[in-house]
């Protein structure tokens, strides 16, 4: 047993504690509170970390580690459509070796900036063995695509990955849907059925770009063209004439075990729908800027009561995988909200979205001792300073 004390302790599940302490035994938290109270009855070693803050490891709910090798190869774009074309072209040129090396570098970057748990989306499961042997906790979403799969009885029929015994037995693997413009209704239903039978979370990209809404409303535009080029069109396809969120609701794909990602182009009625169904929305605000997608409607989402978590998306579509950069961006862009809201999105909410709140997301007795420290010189702007230091890579793990 040992106690870690510092000027600040940020449990997330309760307000910041000035002069706080966290007692750790083996790999679990035993106690959290004011140092005065905690240390009164504590006889073990005490480590005073100094003037900064002890906080839980971050939860990044949306990455694509396979794209890490594209870091610096796809520049920021003004139009999302240009970004996706550049990313697809770049990915097609990657060798297996480059991809694997990128995955390891991505995992290392996530770890170094203070991430403890990651929601990873993968087309090939290439990142799975790398995550399995890394110090990161993870949930792997095996991403399914197939707009042309209109007659499908179950997931195994289309995707042999789901017939592997290792997949059925792995608790941290789910089926993920790519997006409403790339997944058929039958495939959405098969994904939902596979996950529901195993009580596992699922994910889908939602309303990342305006063209997605256009495609579902009228059946034309960028995605019609993309599907044509990829040979995935369906003869006689009738657009549902619904918003992407309403379309997913009709397929029974929304709910507390769904992590919808992005939500940049959600309308107020979509925000209400996500709130009503308690669907998680994983916002990736810096990635949305990088790819030219836009900015999610934060005020509307918060006002409607949509449960929010955070992700960075991939290194093809972001400057880095450091979630503190997103916390800082949100804090500066929306000064009407307190920084503890953003920290909660990047920790406890992410753990809840991935169903891992018993182990991660806050400093509470019984949870894993996944905590770190950020030094703070003590300026007037506590949260701004904390996020700036985190974004600058000053997070250190407490071991
Ligand atoms: Zn994504």
Tab-separated table of C-alpha atoms and ligand atoms in Angstrom:
chain	number	residue	atom	x	y	z
A	1	UNK	CA	0.000	0.000	0.000
A	2	UNK	CA	1.165	3.504	-0.703
A	3	UNK	CA	-0.350	6.969	-0.702
A	4	UNK	CA	0.087	9.564	-3.439
A	5	UNK	CA	-0.529	13.160	-2.470
A	6	UNK	CA	-0.449	16.391	-4.432
A	7	UNK	CA	-1.769	19.930	-4.375
A	8	UNK	CA	-4.811	18.727	-6.338
A	9	UNK	CA	-6.561	15.407	-6.783
A	10	UNK	CA	-9.183	15.216	-9.551
A	11	UNK	CA	-11.382	12.180	-8.847
A	12	UNK	CA	-13.818	13.203	-11.656
A	13	UNK	CA	-16.668	11.453	-9.802
A	14	UNK	CA	-16.562	14.264	-7.227
A	15	UNK	CA	-15.249	17.866	-7.226
A	16	UNK	CA	-11.478	18.527	-7.225
A	17	UNK	CA	-9.835	17.993	-3.833
A	18	UNK	CA	-7.246	20.520	-2.734
A	19	UNK	CA	-4.336	18.863	-0.884
A	20	UNK	CA	-5.674	15.428	-1.797
A	21	UNK	CA	-4.463	11.861	-1.438
A	22	UNK	CA	-5.015	8.579	-3.253
A	23	UNK	CA	-4.167	5.289	-1.530
A	24	UNK	CA	-3.255	2.429	-3.828
A	25	UNK	CA	-2.760	-1.257	-3.018
A	26	UNK	CA	-1.415	-3.513	-5.762
A	27	UNK	CA	-3.274	-2.346	-8.843
A	28	UNK	CA	-6.435	-1.007	-7.187
A	29	UNK	CA	-7.434	2.264	-5.552
A	30	UNK	CA	-8.197	1.900	-1.828
A	31	UNK	CA	-9.125	5.430	-0.790
A	32	UNK	CA	-9.432	8.965	-2.192
A	33	UNK	CA	-9.910	12.161	-0.199
A	34	UNK	CA	-8.313	15.112	1.569
A	35	UNK	CA	-4.740	14.184	2.537
A	36	UNK	CA	-5.325	15.253	6.119
A	37	UNK	CA	-8.109	12.715	6.634
A	38	UNK	CA	-6.620	9.931	4.553
A	39	UNK	CA	-3.123	10.069	6.043
A	40	UNK	CA	-4.334	10.183	9.643
A	41	UNK	CA	-4.862	6.443	9.705
A	42	UNK	CA	-2.259	5.537	7.064
A	43	UNK	CA	1.101	4.065	8.053
A	44	UNK	CA	2.587	3.185	4.642
A	45	UNK	CA	4.893	5.159	2.368
A	46	UNK	CA	3.656	8.574	1.160
A	47	UNK	CA	4.776	10.092	-2.140
A	48	UNK	CA	4.273	13.818	-2.430
A	49	UNK	CA	4.153	14.616	-6.137
A	50	UNK	CA	4.082	18.396	-5.714
A	51	UNK	CA	2.109	21.385	-6.910
A	52	UNK	CA	0.186	19.703	-9.736
A	53	UNK	CA	-2.812	17.395	-10.089
A	54	UNK	CA	-3.351	13.644	-9.812
A	55	UNK	CA	-6.027	12.468	-12.231
A	56	UNK	CA	-7.322	9.259	-13.815
A	57	UNK	CA	-6.046	8.004	-17.180
A	58	UNK	CA	-8.023	9.247	-20.173
A	59	UNK	CA	-10.475	7.245	-22.263
A	60	UNK	CA	-10.229	7.778	-26.009
A	61	UNK	CA	-13.389	6.235	-27.483
A	62	UNK	CA	-12.505	6.476	-31.162
A	63	UNK	CA	-9.259	5.651	-32.942
A	64	UNK	CA	-8.244	3.817	-36.114
A	65	UNK	CA	-4.692	2.674	-35.329
A	66	UNK	CA	-4.351	1.093	-38.781
A	67	UNK	CA	-4.117	4.609	-40.202
A	68	UNK	CA	-1.285	5.681	-37.869
A	69	UNK	CA	1.339	5.149	-40.566
A	70	UNK	CA	-0.402	7.895	-42.560
A	71	UNK	CA	0.669	10.466	-39.944
A	72	UNK	CA	1.867	13.545	-41.828
A	73	UNK	CA	0.969	12.039	-45.222
A	74	UNK	CA	-2.601	13.360	-45.423
A	75	UNK	CA	-2.589	17.123	-44.814
A	76	UNK	CA	-5.540	18.942	-43.186
A	77	UNK	CA	-8.337	19.560	-45.710
A	78	UNK	CA	-11.054	22.136	-46.274
A	79	UNK	CA	-13.534	19.550	-47.601
A	80	UNK	CA	-14.117	16.206	-45.859
A	81	UNK	CA	-14.619	14.543	-49.256
A	82	UNK	CA	-11.069	15.536	-50.256
A	83	UNK	CA	-9.759	14.200	-46.979
A	84	UNK	CA	-11.420	10.791	-47.368
A	85	UNK	CA	-10.167	10.438	-50.954
A	86	UNK	CA	-6.606	11.274	-49.858
A	87	UNK	CA	-6.819	8.845	-46.924
A	88	UNK	CA	-8.158	5.952	-49.015
A	89	UNK	CA	-5.459	6.559	-51.639
A	90	UNK	CA	-2.718	6.763	-48.990
A	91	UNK	CA	-3.921	3.650	-47.155
A	92	UNK	CA	-3.902	1.600	-50.356
A	93	UNK	CA	-0.170	2.310	-50.710
A	94	UNK	CA	0.819	1.225	-47.176
A	95	UNK	CA	2.739	-2.000	-46.751
A	96	UNK	CA	1.852	-4.454	-43.975
A	97	UNK	CA	5.123	-3.592	-42.252
A	98	UNK	CA	4.418	0.146	-42.328
A	99	UNK	CA	0.931	-0.459	-40.988
A	100	UNK	CA	2.173	-2.616	-38.105
A	101	UNK	CA	4.895	-0.166	-37.201
A	102	UNK	CA	2.324	2.647	-37.253
A	103	UNK	CA	0.018	0.708	-34.932
A	104	UNK	CA	2.805	0.298	-32.362
A	105	UNK	CA	3.725	3.972	-32.637
A	106	UNK	CA	0.071	4.935	-32.225
A	107	UNK	CA	-0.285	2.765	-29.116
A	108	UNK	CA	2.872	4.276	-27.649
A	109	UNK	CA	1.631	7.809	-28.375
A	110	UNK	CA	-1.722	7.051	-26.740
A	111	UNK	CA	-0.023	5.671	-23.665
A	112	UNK	CA	2.454	8.544	-23.354
A	113	UNK	CA	-0.206	11.241	-23.419
A	114	UNK	CA	-2.165	9.596	-20.584
A	115	UNK	CA	-4.648	7.242	-22.271
A	116	UNK	CA	-5.607	4.132	-20.319
A	117	UNK	CA	-8.545	2.831	-22.380
A	118	UNK	CA	-9.176	3.090	-26.096
A	119	UNK	CA	-12.127	2.317	-28.360
A	120	UNK	CA	-10.384	1.085	-31.481
A	121	UNK	CA	-12.109	0.650	-34.839
A	122	UNK	CA	-10.420	-1.716	-37.266
A	123	UNK	CA	-11.241	-3.015	-40.740
A	124	UNK	CA	-8.796	-5.897	-40.511
A	125	UNK	CA	-8.264	-6.535	-36.778
A	126	UNK	CA	-4.574	-5.837	-37.464
A	127	UNK	CA	-4.360	-3.736	-34.303
A	128	UNK	CA	-5.851	-6.451	-32.093
A	129	UNK	CA	-2.663	-8.449	-31.263
A	130	UNK	CA	-0.760	-5.187	-30.733
A	131	UNK	CA	-3.388	-3.951	-28.270
A	132	UNK	CA	-3.598	-7.324	-26.545
A	133	UNK	CA	0.088	-7.174	-25.646
A	134	UNK	CA	0.173	-3.442	-24.831
A	135	UNK	CA	-0.404	-1.755	-21.469
A	136	UNK	CA	-3.552	-0.102	-22.873
A	137	UNK	CA	-6.988	-1.436	-22.048
A	138	UNK	CA	-9.081	-1.558	-25.207
A	139	UNK	CA	-12.336	-2.368	-26.876
A	140	UNK	CA	-11.954	-3.457	-30.481
A	141	UNK	CA	-14.780	-2.743	-32.922
A	142	UNK	CA	-14.336	-4.857	-36.026
A	143	UNK	CA	-15.683	-2.518	-38.640
A	144	UNK	CA	-18.192	-3.966	-41.092
A	145	UNK	CA	-18.916	-2.470	-44.513
A	146	UNK	CA	-21.250	-3.653	-47.243
A	147	UNK	CA	-23.856	-1.374	-48.701
A	148	UNK	CA	-24.635	-4.058	-51.257
A	149	UNK	CA	-25.336	-6.787	-48.662
A	150	UNK	CA	-29.121	-6.595	-48.875
A	151	UNK	CA	-29.827	-10.279	-48.306
A	152	UNK	CA	-27.947	-11.331	-45.245
A	153	UNK	CA	-29.107	-13.680	-42.518
A	154	UNK	CA	-26.276	-13.234	-40.040
A	155	UNK	CA	-22.898	-11.630	-39.623
A	156	UNK	CA	-20.870	-14.835	-39.876
A	157	UNK	CA	-22.222	-15.369	-43.390
A	158	UNK	CA	-20.562	-12.191	-44.688
A	159	UNK	CA	-17.545	-11.861	-42.420
A	160	UNK	CA	-15.490	-14.958	-41.523
A	161	UNK	CA	-13.841	-12.991	-38.676
A	162	UNK	CA	-16.961	-13.588	-36.586
A	163	UNK	CA	-16.713	-17.362	-36.930
A	164	UNK	CA	-13.347	-17.431	-35.107
A	165	UNK	CA	-13.694	-18.946	-31.622
A	166	UNK	CA	-11.180	-16.389	-30.318
A	167	UNK	CA	-13.595	-13.613	-31.307
A	168	UNK	CA	-16.648	-15.079	-29.619
A	169	UNK	CA	-14.594	-15.655	-26.442
A	170	UNK	CA	-12.856	-12.269	-26.377
A	171	UNK	CA	-14.797	-9.958	-24.080
A	172	UNK	CA	-13.428	-6.777	-25.653
A	173	UNK	CA	-14.387	-7.371	-29.269
A	174	UNK	CA	-17.581	-6.204	-30.982
A	175	UNK	CA	-18.986	-5.714	-34.431
A	176	UNK	CA	-18.932	-2.093	-35.567
A	177	UNK	CA	-20.886	-0.522	-38.410
A	178	UNK	CA	-18.977	1.857	-40.657
A	179	UNK	CA	-21.671	4.388	-41.571
A	180	UNK	CA	-25.244	4.695	-42.879
A	181	UNK	CA	-23.957	5.195	-46.445
A	182	UNK	CA	-21.741	2.083	-46.407
A	183	UNK	CA	-23.777	-0.486	-44.436
A	184	UNK	CA	-26.993	-2.061	-45.723
A	185	UNK	CA	-30.084	-2.322	-43.499
A	186	UNK	CA	-29.588	-6.118	-43.309
A	187	UNK	CA	-25.966	-5.649	-42.238
A	188	UNK	CA	-26.994	-3.131	-39.560
A	189	UNK	CA	-29.478	-5.694	-38.218
A	190	UNK	CA	-26.884	-8.488	-38.274
A	191	UNK	CA	-24.349	-6.332	-36.412
A	192	UNK	CA	-26.911	-5.375	-33.794
A	193	UNK	CA	-27.995	-8.994	-33.316
A	194	UNK	CA	-24.416	-10.245	-32.910
A	195	UNK	CA	-23.563	-7.586	-30.327
A	196	UNK	CA	-26.860	-7.808	-28.462
A	197	UNK	CA	-26.506	-11.588	-28.067
A	198	UNK	CA	-23.173	-10.969	-26.318
A	199	UNK	CA	-24.142	-7.751	-24.508
A	200	UNK	CA	-21.357	-5.855	-26.182
A	201	UNK	CA	-21.275	-2.214	-27.271
A	202	UNK	CA	-21.389	-1.202	-30.917
A	203	UNK	CA	-20.307	1.805	-32.901
A	204	UNK	CA	-21.162	3.689	-36.077
A	205	UNK	CA	-19.947	6.885	-37.733
A	206	UNK	CA	-22.911	9.268	-37.747
A	207	UNK	CA	-23.463	12.580	-39.540
A	208	UNK	CA	-19.776	13.282	-40.040
A	209	UNK	CA	-20.383	15.109	-43.299
A	210	UNK	CA	-23.265	16.886	-44.955
A	211	UNK	CA	-23.066	14.523	-47.944
A	212	UNK	CA	-24.284	11.674	-45.693
A	213	UNK	CA	-27.555	13.492	-45.066
A	214	UNK	CA	-27.896	14.302	-48.764
A	215	UNK	CA	-27.396	10.654	-49.712
A	216	UNK	CA	-30.046	9.363	-47.275
A	217	UNK	CA	-32.468	12.131	-48.184
A	218	UNK	CA	-32.156	12.003	-51.981
A	219	UNK	CA	-29.856	9.102	-52.872
A	220	UNK	CA	-27.321	11.159	-54.809
A	221	UNK	CA	-24.143	13.161	-54.324
A	222	UNK	CA	-20.662	12.200	-53.197
A	223	UNK	CA	-21.557	8.839	-51.659
A	224	UNK	CA	-23.541	7.635	-54.662
A	225	UNK	CA	-20.464	8.357	-56.742
A	226	UNK	CA	-18.123	6.675	-54.226
A	227	UNK	CA	-20.304	3.535	-54.054
A	228	UNK	CA	-20.379	3.403	-57.840
A	229	UNK	CA	-16.598	3.612	-58.078
A	230	UNK	CA	-16.255	0.837	-55.481
A	231	UNK	CA	-18.826	-1.379	-57.177
A	232	UNK	CA	-21.116	-1.349	-54.143
A	233	UNK	CA	-24.276	0.181	-55.579
A	234	UNK	CA	-27.653	-1.499	-55.247
A	235	UNK	CA	-30.086	-1.547	-58.129
A	236	UNK	CA	-33.385	0.069	-57.273
A	237	UNK	CA	-32.057	1.677	-54.082
A	238	UNK	CA	-34.639	4.074	-52.678
A	239	UNK	CA	-33.245	6.628	-50.231
A	240	UNK	CA	-35.154	6.442	-46.932
A	241	UNK	CA	-35.716	10.203	-46.913
A	242	UNK	CA	-34.670	10.409	-43.265
A	243	UNK	CA	-31.854	12.074	-41.374
A	244	UNK	CA	-28.992	9.658	-40.615
A	245	UNK	CA	-29.960	9.528	-36.912
A	246	UNK	CA	-33.640	8.896	-37.687
A	247	UNK	CA	-32.617	6.229	-40.200
A	248	UNK	CA	-30.546	4.417	-37.539
A	249	UNK	CA	-33.409	4.700	-35.052
A	250	UNK	CA	-35.654	2.988	-37.612
A	251	UNK	CA	-33.127	0.144	-37.791
A	252	UNK	CA	-33.166	-0.083	-33.975
A	253	UNK	CA	-29.458	0.742	-33.970
A	254	UNK	CA	-29.571	3.528	-31.353
A	255	UNK	CA	-29.474	3.079	-27.583
A	256	UNK	CA	-27.168	3.067	-24.543
A	257	UNK	CA	-24.873	0.407	-26.008
A	258	UNK	CA	-24.286	2.344	-29.247
A	259	UNK	CA	-21.391	4.757	-29.635
A	260	UNK	CA	-22.318	7.045	-32.521
A	261	UNK	CA	-19.250	8.965	-33.632
A	262	UNK	CA	-18.853	12.599	-34.818
A	263	UNK	CA	-22.406	14.033	-35.085
A	264	UNK	CA	-21.132	17.175	-36.799
A	265	UNK	CA	-24.263	17.638	-38.936
A	266	UNK	CA	-26.934	16.654	-36.406
A	267	UNK	CA	-30.134	18.704	-36.453
A	268	UNK	CA	-31.896	19.664	-33.195
A	269	UNK	CA	-34.434	16.846	-33.745
A	270	UNK	CA	-31.516	14.383	-34.085
A	271	UNK	CA	-30.024	15.632	-30.806
A	272	UNK	CA	-33.399	14.988	-29.127
A	273	UNK	CA	-33.491	11.513	-30.637
A	274	UNK	CA	-30.004	10.635	-29.341
A	275	UNK	CA	-30.910	12.014	-25.901
A	276	UNK	CA	-34.222	10.120	-25.802
A	277	UNK	CA	-32.547	6.831	-26.730
A	278	UNK	CA	-29.524	7.604	-24.494
A	279	UNK	CA	-27.206	6.893	-27.395
A	280	UNK	CA	-23.596	7.857	-26.746
A	281	UNK	CA	-22.171	10.433	-29.082
A	282	UNK	CA	-18.384	10.340	-29.318
A	283	UNK	CA	-17.268	13.751	-30.493
A	284	UNK	CA	-13.855	14.156	-32.150
A	285	UNK	CA	-13.654	17.960	-32.396
A	286	UNK	CA	-10.040	18.404	-33.515
A	287	UNK	CA	-10.321	15.573	-36.034
A	288	UNK	CA	-13.424	17.263	-37.463
A	289	UNK	CA	-11.376	20.407	-37.995
A	290	UNK	CA	-8.501	18.486	-39.546
A	291	UNK	CA	-10.695	16.648	-42.041
A	292	UNK	CA	-12.806	19.679	-42.940
A	293	UNK	CA	-15.980	18.070	-41.535
A	294	UNK	CA	-16.937	21.069	-39.356
A	295	UNK	CA	-17.735	21.474	-35.650
A	296	UNK	CA	-20.279	19.406	-33.705
A	297	UNK	CA	-23.243	21.430	-32.319
A	298	UNK	CA	-22.007	21.290	-28.711
A	299	UNK	CA	-24.539	23.645	-27.124
A	300	UNK	CA	-27.480	21.845	-28.724
A	301	UNK	CA	-26.100	18.432	-27.742
A	302	UNK	CA	-25.546	19.435	-24.114
A	303	UNK	CA	-28.875	21.215	-23.899
A	304	UNK	CA	-30.700	18.177	-25.275
A	305	UNK	CA	-28.910	15.906	-22.766
A	306	UNK	CA	-27.066	13.685	-25.239
A	307	UNK	CA	-24.492	11.529	-23.391
A	308	UNK	CA	-21.118	12.616	-24.733
A	309	UNK	CA	-17.672	11.018	-24.806
A	310	UNK	CA	-14.498	11.911	-26.690
A	311	UNK	CA	-12.198	10.514	-29.348
A	312	UNK	CA	-9.287	11.669	-31.457
A	313	UNK	CA	-9.966	9.570	-34.555
A	314	UNK	CA	-6.847	8.551	-36.506
A	315	UNK	CA	-3.460	10.024	-37.340
A	316	UNK	CA	-4.624	10.327	-40.949
A	317	UNK	CA	-7.199	12.824	-39.679
A	318	UNK	CA	-5.684	14.530	-36.662
A	319	UNK	CA	-2.454	16.213	-35.635
A	320	UNK	CA	-1.910	13.693	-32.800
A	321	UNK	CA	-3.737	11.178	-30.565
A	322	UNK	CA	-3.533	13.335	-27.453
A	323	UNK	CA	-7.040	13.770	-26.028
A	324	UNK	CA	-5.800	16.668	-23.883
A	325	UNK	CA	-5.575	18.614	-27.143
A	326	UNK	CA	-9.332	18.135	-27.571
A	327	UNK	CA	-10.000	19.034	-23.937
A	328	UNK	CA	-8.044	22.245	-24.427
A	329	UNK	CA	-9.795	23.036	-27.687
A	330	UNK	CA	-13.247	22.515	-26.121
A	331	UNK	CA	-12.278	24.567	-23.079
A	332	UNK	CA	-11.129	27.498	-25.197
A	333	UNK	CA	-13.924	27.284	-27.762
A	334	UNK	CA	-16.753	27.018	-25.205
A	335	UNK	CA	-15.716	29.213	-22.249
A	336	UNK	CA	-19.272	29.109	-20.871
A	337	UNK	CA	-18.663	25.546	-19.609
A	338	UNK	CA	-16.315	24.569	-16.785
A	339	UNK	CA	-13.262	22.450	-17.530
A	340	UNK	CA	-14.457	19.648	-15.259
A	341	UNK	CA	-17.223	18.931	-17.786
A	342	UNK	CA	-14.677	18.307	-20.534
A	343	UNK	CA	-12.455	16.194	-18.270
A	344	UNK	CA	-15.503	14.051	-17.408
A	345	UNK	CA	-16.156	13.489	-21.133
A	346	UNK	CA	-12.555	12.348	-21.607
A	347	UNK	CA	-12.551	9.979	-18.620
A	348	UNK	CA	-15.691	8.713	-16.844
A	349	UNK	CA	-18.074	9.131	-19.769
A	350	UNK	CA	-15.717	7.278	-22.086
A	351	UNK	CA	-15.412	4.410	-19.594
A	352	UNK	CA	-19.210	4.253	-19.254
A	353	UNK	CA	-19.703	4.308	-23.019
A	354	UNK	CA	-17.368	1.319	-23.392
A	355	UNK	CA	-18.924	-0.444	-20.376
A	356	UNK	CA	-15.689	-0.292	-18.373
A	357	UNK	CA	-16.697	2.101	-15.584
A	358	UNK	CA	-16.006	-0.535	-12.899
A	359	UNK	CA	-12.301	-0.303	-13.706
A	360	UNK	CA	-11.626	3.068	-15.330
A	361	UNK	CA	-12.718	6.665	-15.728
A	362	UNK	CA	-12.445	8.065	-12.196
A	363	UNK	CA	-10.496	7.815	-8.964
A	364	UNK	CA	-12.754	5.742	-6.729
A	365	UNK	CA	-12.070	2.862	-4.338
A	366	UNK	CA	-12.090	-0.465	-6.177
A	367	UNK	CA	-11.147	0.919	-9.574
A	368	UNK	CA	-7.812	0.200	-11.238
A	369	UNK	CA	-4.967	2.389	-10.071
A	370	UNK	CA	-4.600	3.944	-13.532
A	371	UNK	CA	-3.624	7.436	-12.470
A	372	UNK	CA	-1.182	10.060	-13.531
A	373	UNK	CA	0.175	13.415	-12.549
A	374	UNK	CA	0.394	16.761	-14.333
A	375	UNK	CA	2.621	19.500	-12.876
A	376	UNK	CA	0.943	22.916	-12.537
A	377	UNK	CA	2.793	26.107	-11.720
A	378	UNK	CA	-0.422	27.499	-10.173
A	379	UNK	CA	-1.886	30.186	-12.414
A	380	UNK	CA	-5.382	31.608	-12.060
A	381	UNK	CA	-6.812	29.462	-14.876
A	382	UNK	CA	-6.688	25.969	-13.387
A	383	UNK	CA	-8.375	24.019	-16.199
A	384	UNK	CA	-6.677	25.942	-18.985
A	385	UNK	CA	-3.316	25.271	-17.423
A	386	UNK	CA	-4.100	21.587	-16.814
A	387	UNK	CA	-5.230	20.955	-20.404
A	388	UNK	CA	-2.364	23.000	-21.860
A	389	UNK	CA	0.184	20.978	-19.880
A	390	UNK	CA	-1.518	17.715	-20.876
A	391	UNK	CA	-1.585	18.769	-24.530
A	392	UNK	CA	2.130	19.574	-24.253
A	393	UNK	CA	2.787	15.988	-23.107
A	394	UNK	CA	3.439	16.659	-19.433
A	395	UNK	CA	1.244	13.817	-18.144
A	396	UNK	CA	3.315	11.210	-16.245
A	397	UNK	CA	1.970	7.867	-15.106
A	398	UNK	CA	2.101	7.123	-11.392
A	399	UNK	CA	3.393	3.604	-10.988
B	1	LIG	ZN1	-13.581	7.031	-37.487
